[in-house]
GROMACS .gro file of C-alpha atoms in nm:
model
   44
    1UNK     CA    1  -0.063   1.375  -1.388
    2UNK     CA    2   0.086   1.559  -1.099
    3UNK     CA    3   0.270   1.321  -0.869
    4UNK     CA    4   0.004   1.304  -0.546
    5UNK     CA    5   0.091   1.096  -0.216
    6UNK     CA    6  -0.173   0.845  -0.173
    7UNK     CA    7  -0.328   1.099   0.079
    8UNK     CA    8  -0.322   1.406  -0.162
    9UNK     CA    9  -0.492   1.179  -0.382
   10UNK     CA   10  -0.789   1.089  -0.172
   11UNK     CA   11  -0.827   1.434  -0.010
   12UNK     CA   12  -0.839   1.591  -0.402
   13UNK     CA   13  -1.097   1.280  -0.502
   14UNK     CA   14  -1.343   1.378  -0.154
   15UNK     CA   15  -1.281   1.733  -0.279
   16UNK     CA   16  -1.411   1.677  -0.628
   17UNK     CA   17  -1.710   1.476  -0.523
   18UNK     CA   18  -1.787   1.761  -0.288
   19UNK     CA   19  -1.783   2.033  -0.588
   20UNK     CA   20  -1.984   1.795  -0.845
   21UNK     CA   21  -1.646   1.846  -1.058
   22UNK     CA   22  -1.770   1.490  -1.258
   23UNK     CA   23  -1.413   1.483  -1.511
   24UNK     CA   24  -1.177   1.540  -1.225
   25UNK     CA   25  -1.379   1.241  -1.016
   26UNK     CA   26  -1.330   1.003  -1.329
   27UNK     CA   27  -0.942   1.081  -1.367
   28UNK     CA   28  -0.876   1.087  -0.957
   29UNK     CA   29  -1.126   0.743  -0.942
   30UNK     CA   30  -0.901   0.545  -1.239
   31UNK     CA   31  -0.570   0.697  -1.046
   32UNK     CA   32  -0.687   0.550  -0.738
   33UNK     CA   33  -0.756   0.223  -0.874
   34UNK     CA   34  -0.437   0.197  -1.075
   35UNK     CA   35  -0.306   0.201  -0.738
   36UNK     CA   36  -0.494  -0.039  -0.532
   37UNK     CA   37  -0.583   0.246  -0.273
   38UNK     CA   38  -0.927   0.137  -0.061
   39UNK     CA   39  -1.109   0.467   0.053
   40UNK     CA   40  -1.238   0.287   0.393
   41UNK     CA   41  -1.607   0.415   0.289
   42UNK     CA   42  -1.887   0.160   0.269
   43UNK     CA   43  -2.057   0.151  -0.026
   44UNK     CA   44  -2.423   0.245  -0.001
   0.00000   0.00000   0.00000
């Protein structure tokens, strides 16, 4: 994978969700997690 700040990497995960592009979700979601990262959004 492309190395992403922890920024890029949030901002490209919002941008997925937003275009329904499912894969990219599931490999920027396990990237995110492998890193600890907390979005700040409550959980619904």
């Amino acid at each position: 994978m492309k190395i992403l700040s922890n920024e890029q990497l949030l901002s490209a995960y919002r941008d997925a969700e937003k275009h329904g592009e499912h894969d990219t979700q599931v490999i920027l979601k396990r990237e995110i997690q492998k890193r600890g990262i907390h979005a700040g959004r409550h959980r619904k």
